[in-house]
Amino acid sequence: MSFMKGCFLLQRNFSKLGHAIALELKAKYGVTEFCGYTQMRRAERFLKSREDLRWDPLLVDDDLQDQAANERLDLHYLALLEKEYGLPEQPSGEGTTLWPYLINDRHLMMGNPTHEFSYTPLYTHEEMLKTLQAKFRAVVQMLKEKKPDFAVFSAIGSVGSFALYQVAKKMGIKTIVIEHTLIKNRITLTNSCYNQFTGINGIFDRIRSGNHKSPFREEAVKFLETYRAKPAKYAGRDFPHKSFFSFQRFARSVRLFFKHLVIYLREKKSDYQEESPFSYLRNRLLKKWRALIGYRDLYSEPNIEGDFALYPLQEEPEIALSLLAPFYTDQVGLIRNIAKSLPVHFKLYVKEHPVMINRRSRLYYKELLNIPNVQLIDVHYPSIKLAQNAKIIFTITGTPGWEGILFKKPVITFGSVGYNKLSMAHKAGRMDELPILVKHALENHVHDEEELIDFISAAFEYSFPFDYYTFWHKRPFEEFKDDPELKKFVRFLFEKELKDLANAS
């Protein structure tokens, strides 16, 4: 086995988990050199403080953002970038536009701090173009000089991280993206950043063609039976109204305010993604005010025995929209189009995402309620009950679409999502043809249980049970870097994605 070189996207809190993965690859699997791209100064400090592994080079997103301010706009260079890396790529291999890189960057396009979002960009068009220049130039130079054999990614949600992925693809560098399967706590690896499960899909195709018999079929059947008998509930945060005025929440807010204040005073000139403590305070107070006023007068009681379609709102800003569905980021506009594509007597029930509680204004919901057949359902109403009784479910890229398929419901999606691989998911195309697709899905939808079992079997086969987000967000580095579960995950990564590469190099 030859030695390999790797590159990692080390954004935010993932920097610690990425570093731990790299250490294990270095210790046991013949990866000797590492380069990286990191975001946030705290991630940079952590990576540069470690003596157990050197990132050479380590591109720092905040440094590149600072450099962009001094860039001289070069339209010729931008045209070359657009031709080489523009998206979507034409059949000829020539690119189209660089806008997807900008749209996917919440800090450029939405002025997004941590706890609130805005549709007003913080940067001018010219400043955005300079950002493209600076970050593409640095990424291209690093990859050409280091020539890594593979690149590992988690959430690709910025100009720099998206450029790293696309440039690596163009250069023939193997891209490995860590994704959640939506099945229990199972994590998969894919070569696509668009939520397309390349490893799972390969096994699924072999099963469907009769060339493979999955050893996980019984487990897949059991998963379906268990889920349908006792559907898993949303595992996110507590609903605010339950502990909204508690002392614990107040103390936590005060603690986080001073944490933001310390970071701001230390790094306000160099960390463009860090929220100011004053913005944090404003947004917390705004959420408190919204919770105090409430939304109950806007809610309708659902008639679950009637004819209704379901559209659960998606969290934003998130890559589920900006990366996987960049032309559907206007959810109000999309809901308006869905509503007028339904049979005329149908209601369209819209329900908020739990994470977005108190983050949207009453005006946002009132705009939805101006649509005649739209009703807003209380965020605390059981989502599973709505999904089980809906005649059809609409989602851009959300988990409710997967749940709908598990409940044998017709599902229409608008973005790129892993379960689009199934015939039971109807991917929308032209908006003026949406009424035709809706009619077809309602009248001709056929649930294929065998196809679903085969897909879940493939997902079990090409995934690993790993509490990925717990490692990423909650545990200190020194505690988890030698955790046996992490070591098993790295072995899974090597066996599935790097072993053949190592043998060939």
PDB file of C-alpha atoms in Angstrom, residues 269-428:
ATOM      1  CA  LYS A 269     -11.733  42.816  12.624  1.00  0.00           C
ATOM      2  CA  SER A 270     -10.916  39.401  11.250  1.00  0.00           C
ATOM      3  CA  ASP A 271     -13.830  36.972  11.655  1.00  0.00           C
ATOM      4  CA  TYR A 272     -16.559  38.096   9.292  1.00  0.00           C
ATOM      5  CA  GLN A 273     -18.799  35.138  10.129  1.00  0.00           C
ATOM      6  CA  GLU A 274     -18.901  35.790  13.875  1.00  0.00           C
ATOM      7  CA  GLU A 275     -22.067  37.401  15.176  1.00  0.00           C
ATOM      8  CA  SER A 276     -21.616  40.570  17.202  1.00  0.00           C
ATOM      9  CA  PRO A 277     -22.886  40.406  20.799  1.00  0.00           C
ATOM     10  CA  PHE A 278     -25.213  43.295  20.039  1.00  0.00           C
ATOM     11  CA  SER A 279     -26.743  41.431  17.109  1.00  0.00           C
ATOM     12  CA  TYR A 280     -27.042  38.364  19.321  1.00  0.00           C
ATOM     13  CA  LEU A 281     -28.798  40.394  22.029  1.00  0.00           C
ATOM     14  CA  ARG A 282     -31.129  42.022  19.512  1.00  0.00           C
ATOM     15  CA  ASN A 283     -32.095  38.689  18.002  1.00  0.00           C
ATOM     16  CA  ARG A 284     -32.677  37.054  21.376  1.00  0.00           C
ATOM     17  CA  LEU A 285     -34.921  39.925  22.441  1.00  0.00           C
ATOM     18  CA  LEU A 286     -36.765  39.763  19.125  1.00  0.00           C
ATOM     19  CA  LYS A 287     -37.413  36.047  19.586  1.00  0.00           C
ATOM     20  CA  LYS A 288     -38.620  36.665  23.150  1.00  0.00           C
ATOM     21  CA  TRP A 289     -40.990  39.358  21.890  1.00  0.00           C
ATOM     22  CA  ARG A 290     -42.364  37.115  19.158  1.00  0.00           C
ATOM     23  CA  ALA A 291     -42.907  34.315  21.658  1.00  0.00           C
ATOM     24  CA  LEU A 292     -44.660  36.686  24.027  1.00  0.00           C
ATOM     25  CA  ILE A 293     -47.070  37.885  21.328  1.00  0.00           C
ATOM     26  CA  GLY A 294     -47.441  34.374  19.937  1.00  0.00           C
ATOM     27  CA  TYR A 295     -48.951  33.017  16.740  1.00  0.00           C
ATOM     28  CA  ARG A 296     -51.970  31.117  18.007  1.00  0.00           C
ATOM     29  CA  ASP A 297     -54.494  33.403  16.359  1.00  0.00           C
ATOM     30  CA  LEU A 298     -52.946  32.458  13.005  1.00  0.00           C
ATOM     31  CA  TYR A 299     -53.335  28.700  13.475  1.00  0.00           C
ATOM     32  CA  SER A 300     -56.143  26.508  12.157  1.00  0.00           C
ATOM     33  CA  GLU A 301     -57.258  23.171  13.531  1.00  0.00           C
ATOM     34  CA  PRO A 302     -56.497  20.540  10.875  1.00  0.00           C
ATOM     35  CA  ASN A 303     -59.246  18.303   9.555  1.00  0.00           C
ATOM     36  CA  ILE A 304     -57.209  15.160   9.170  1.00  0.00           C
ATOM     37  CA  GLU A 305     -60.122  13.285   7.592  1.00  0.00           C
ATOM     38  CA  GLY A 306     -60.457  15.828   4.804  1.00  0.00           C
ATOM     39  CA  ASP A 307     -58.549  16.185   1.556  1.00  0.00           C
ATOM     40  CA  PHE A 308     -55.371  18.066   2.298  1.00  0.00           C
ATOM     41  CA  ALA A 309     -51.790  18.364   1.126  1.00  0.00           C
ATOM     42  CA  LEU A 310     -48.918  18.973   3.527  1.00  0.00           C
ATOM     43  CA  TYR A 311     -45.988  21.340   3.135  1.00  0.00           C
ATOM     44  CA  PRO A 312     -43.660  21.510   6.170  1.00  0.00           C
ATOM     45  CA  LEU A 313     -41.565  24.675   6.030  1.00  0.00           C
ATOM     46  CA  GLN A 314     -37.823  24.139   5.874  1.00  0.00           C
ATOM     47  CA  GLU A 315     -35.217  25.651   8.137  1.00  0.00           C
ATOM     48  CA  GLU A 316     -33.328  28.557   6.649  1.00  0.00           C
ATOM     49  CA  PRO A 317     -30.746  29.613   5.888  1.00  0.00           C
ATOM     50  CA  GLU A 318     -29.454  26.071   5.336  1.00  0.00           C
ATOM     51  CA  ILE A 319     -27.673  24.200   2.552  1.00  0.00           C
ATOM     52  CA  ALA A 320     -30.843  22.115   2.187  1.00  0.00           C
ATOM     53  CA  LEU A 321     -32.075  25.129   0.217  1.00  0.00           C
ATOM     54  CA  SER A 322     -29.032  27.167  -0.812  1.00  0.00           C
ATOM     55  CA  LEU A 323     -27.027  24.193  -2.145  1.00  0.00           C
ATOM     56  CA  LEU A 324     -29.612  21.511  -2.860  1.00  0.00           C
ATOM     57  CA  ALA A 325     -32.379  23.762  -4.204  1.00  0.00           C
ATOM     58  CA  PRO A 326     -30.996  27.214  -5.076  1.00  0.00           C
ATOM     59  CA  PHE A 327     -33.998  28.087  -7.259  1.00  0.00           C
ATOM     60  CA  TYR A 328     -36.501  27.335  -4.471  1.00  0.00           C
ATOM     61  CA  THR A 329     -35.222  29.525  -1.645  1.00  0.00           C
ATOM     62  CA  ASP A 330     -38.421  31.629  -1.756  1.00  0.00           C
ATOM     63  CA  GLN A 331     -40.707  29.307   0.185  1.00  0.00           C
ATOM     64  CA  VAL A 332     -43.658  31.709   0.140  1.00  0.00           C
ATOM     65  CA  GLY A 333     -43.537  31.835  -3.651  1.00  0.00           C
ATOM     66  CA  LEU A 334     -43.237  28.057  -3.841  1.00  0.00           C
ATOM     67  CA  ILE A 335     -46.202  27.541  -1.504  1.00  0.00           C
ATOM     68  CA  ARG A 336     -48.239  29.905  -3.666  1.00  0.00           C
ATOM     69  CA  ASN A 337     -47.465  27.765  -6.731  1.00  0.00           C
ATOM     70  CA  ILE A 338     -48.220  24.517  -4.894  1.00  0.00           C
ATOM     71  CA  ALA A 339     -51.543  25.877  -3.642  1.00  0.00           C
ATOM     72  CA  LYS A 340     -52.788  26.698  -7.140  1.00  0.00           C
ATOM     73  CA  SER A 341     -51.667  23.309  -8.462  1.00  0.00           C
ATOM     74  CA  LEU A 342     -53.921  21.292  -6.130  1.00  0.00           C
ATOM     75  CA  PRO A 343     -57.463  20.074  -6.797  1.00  0.00           C
ATOM     76  CA  VAL A 344     -59.626  23.104  -6.136  1.00  0.00           C
ATOM     77  CA  HIS A 345     -61.266  21.717  -2.966  1.00  0.00           C
ATOM     78  CA  PHE A 346     -57.975  20.722  -1.307  1.00  0.00           C
ATOM     79  CA  LYS A 347     -56.481  22.542   1.651  1.00  0.00           C
ATOM     80  CA  LEU A 348     -52.725  23.038   1.853  1.00  0.00           C
ATOM     81  CA  TYR A 349     -51.543  22.669   5.438  1.00  0.00           C
ATOM     82  CA  VAL A 350     -48.296  24.491   6.194  1.00  0.00           C
ATOM     83  CA  LYS A 351     -46.402  23.713   9.389  1.00  0.00           C
ATOM     84  CA  GLU A 352     -43.309  25.412  10.751  1.00  0.00           C
ATOM     85  CA  HIS A 353     -39.973  23.669  11.276  1.00  0.00           C
ATOM     86  CA  PRO A 354     -39.342  23.269  15.045  1.00  0.00           C
ATOM     87  CA  VAL A 355     -35.925  24.927  14.822  1.00  0.00           C
ATOM     88  CA  MET A 356     -37.539  28.035  13.297  1.00  0.00           C
ATOM     89  CA  ILE A 357     -39.903  28.727  16.192  1.00  0.00           C
ATOM     90  CA  ASN A 358     -39.990  32.502  16.809  1.00  0.00           C
ATOM     91  CA  ARG A 359     -37.476  33.130  14.034  1.00  0.00           C
ATOM     92  CA  ARG A 360     -40.030  34.249  11.432  1.00  0.00           C
ATOM     93  CA  SER A 361     -42.254  37.277  11.789  1.00  0.00           C
ATOM     94  CA  ARG A 362     -46.039  37.257  11.942  1.00  0.00           C
ATOM     95  CA  LEU A 363     -45.987  39.131   8.621  1.00  0.00           C
ATOM     96  CA  TYR A 364     -44.329  36.096   7.019  1.00  0.00           C
ATOM     97  CA  TYR A 365     -47.164  33.813   8.102  1.00  0.00           C
ATOM     98  CA  LYS A 366     -49.836  36.376   7.241  1.00  0.00           C
ATOM     99  CA  GLU A 367     -48.476  36.477   3.710  1.00  0.00           C
ATOM    100  CA  LEU A 368     -49.003  32.717   3.539  1.00  0.00           C
ATOM    101  CA  LEU A 369     -52.527  33.057   4.875  1.00  0.00           C
ATOM    102  CA  ASN A 370     -53.393  35.467   2.075  1.00  0.00           C
ATOM    103  CA  ILE A 371     -53.377  32.380  -0.167  1.00  0.00           C
ATOM    104  CA  PRO A 372     -57.037  31.210  -0.121  1.00  0.00           C
ATOM    105  CA  ASN A 373     -56.562  27.473   0.410  1.00  0.00           C
ATOM    106  CA  VAL A 374     -53.556  27.658   2.770  1.00  0.00           C
ATOM    107  CA  GLN A 375     -53.909  27.037   6.496  1.00  0.00           C
ATOM    108  CA  LEU A 376     -51.153  27.345   9.086  1.00  0.00           C
ATOM    109  CA  ILE A 377     -50.990  24.468  11.555  1.00  0.00           C
ATOM    110  CA  ASP A 378     -49.750  24.852  15.118  1.00  0.00           C
ATOM    111  CA  VAL A 379     -46.054  23.968  15.267  1.00  0.00           C
ATOM    112  CA  HIS A 380     -46.803  21.724  18.259  1.00  0.00           C
ATOM    113  CA  TYR A 381     -49.337  19.609  16.366  1.00  0.00           C
ATOM    114  CA  PRO A 382     -47.858  16.114  15.750  1.00  0.00           C
ATOM    115  CA  SER A 383     -46.144  16.129  12.359  1.00  0.00           C
ATOM    116  CA  ILE A 384     -46.399  12.362  12.108  1.00  0.00           C
ATOM    117  CA  LYS A 385     -50.193  12.534  12.382  1.00  0.00           C
ATOM    118  CA  LEU A 386     -50.325  15.039   9.527  1.00  0.00           C
ATOM    119  CA  ALA A 387     -48.001  12.939   7.363  1.00  0.00           C
ATOM    120  CA  GLN A 388     -50.012   9.779   7.990  1.00  0.00           C
ATOM    121  CA  ASN A 389     -53.258  11.425   6.885  1.00  0.00           C
ATOM    122  CA  ALA A 390     -52.137  13.762   4.098  1.00  0.00           C
ATOM    123  CA  LYS A 391     -53.192  12.855   0.570  1.00  0.00           C
ATOM    124  CA  ILE A 392     -49.867  14.165  -0.752  1.00  0.00           C
ATOM    125  CA  ILE A 393     -46.719  15.672   0.778  1.00  0.00           C
ATOM    126  CA  PHE A 394     -44.589  18.433  -0.716  1.00  0.00           C
ATOM    127  CA  THR A 395     -41.043  19.202   0.374  1.00  0.00           C
ATOM    128  CA  ILE A 396     -38.027  20.875  -1.137  1.00  0.00           C
ATOM    129  CA  THR A 397     -35.422  18.518   0.324  1.00  0.00           C
ATOM    130  CA  GLY A 398     -36.753  17.801   3.802  1.00  0.00           C
ATOM    131  CA  THR A 399     -37.064  14.756   6.032  1.00  0.00           C
ATOM    132  CA  PRO A 400     -40.901  14.878   5.803  1.00  0.00           C
ATOM    133  CA  GLY A 401     -40.592  13.624   2.229  1.00  0.00           C
ATOM    134  CA  TRP A 402     -38.754  10.535   3.453  1.00  0.00           C
ATOM    135  CA  GLU A 403     -41.334  10.035   6.185  1.00  0.00           C
ATOM    136  CA  GLY A 404     -44.079  10.300   3.578  1.00  0.00           C
ATOM    137  CA  ILE A 405     -42.489   7.534   1.524  1.00  0.00           C
ATOM    138  CA  LEU A 406     -42.262   5.333   4.623  1.00  0.00           C
ATOM    139  CA  PHE A 407     -46.007   5.945   5.124  1.00  0.00           C
ATOM    140  CA  LYS A 408     -46.696   5.031   1.463  1.00  0.00           C
ATOM    141  CA  LYS A 409     -47.726   8.570   0.521  1.00  0.00           C
ATOM    142  CA  PRO A 410     -47.091  10.297  -2.817  1.00  0.00           C
ATOM    143  CA  VAL A 411     -44.274  12.797  -2.323  1.00  0.00           C
ATOM    144  CA  ILE A 412     -43.230  15.674  -4.573  1.00  0.00           C
ATOM    145  CA  THR A 413     -39.748  17.146  -4.113  1.00  0.00           C
ATOM    146  CA  PHE A 414     -38.185  20.251  -5.619  1.00  0.00           C
ATOM    147  CA  GLY A 415     -34.499  19.886  -4.786  1.00  0.00           C
ATOM    148  CA  SER A 416     -31.703  17.339  -4.835  1.00  0.00           C
ATOM    149  CA  VAL A 417     -32.222  14.753  -2.109  1.00  0.00           C
ATOM    150  CA  GLY A 418     -31.146  11.146  -1.615  1.00  0.00           C
ATOM    151  CA  TYR A 419     -34.592   9.540  -1.674  1.00  0.00           C
ATOM    152  CA  ASN A 420     -35.255  11.003  -5.145  1.00  0.00           C
ATOM    153  CA  LYS A 421     -33.657   7.748  -6.273  1.00  0.00           C
ATOM    154  CA  LEU A 422     -36.951   6.003  -5.486  1.00  0.00           C
ATOM    155  CA  SER A 423     -39.801   5.888  -7.980  1.00  0.00           C
ATOM    156  CA  MET A 424     -42.174   6.898  -5.169  1.00  0.00           C
ATOM    157  CA  ALA A 425     -40.577  10.364  -5.041  1.00  0.00           C
ATOM    158  CA  HIS A 426     -41.860  12.612  -7.811  1.00  0.00           C
ATOM    159  CA  LYS A 427     -39.240  15.258  -8.640  1.00  0.00           C
ATOM    160  CA  ALA A 428     -40.809  18.495  -9.866  1.00  0.00           C
TER     161      ALA A 428
END
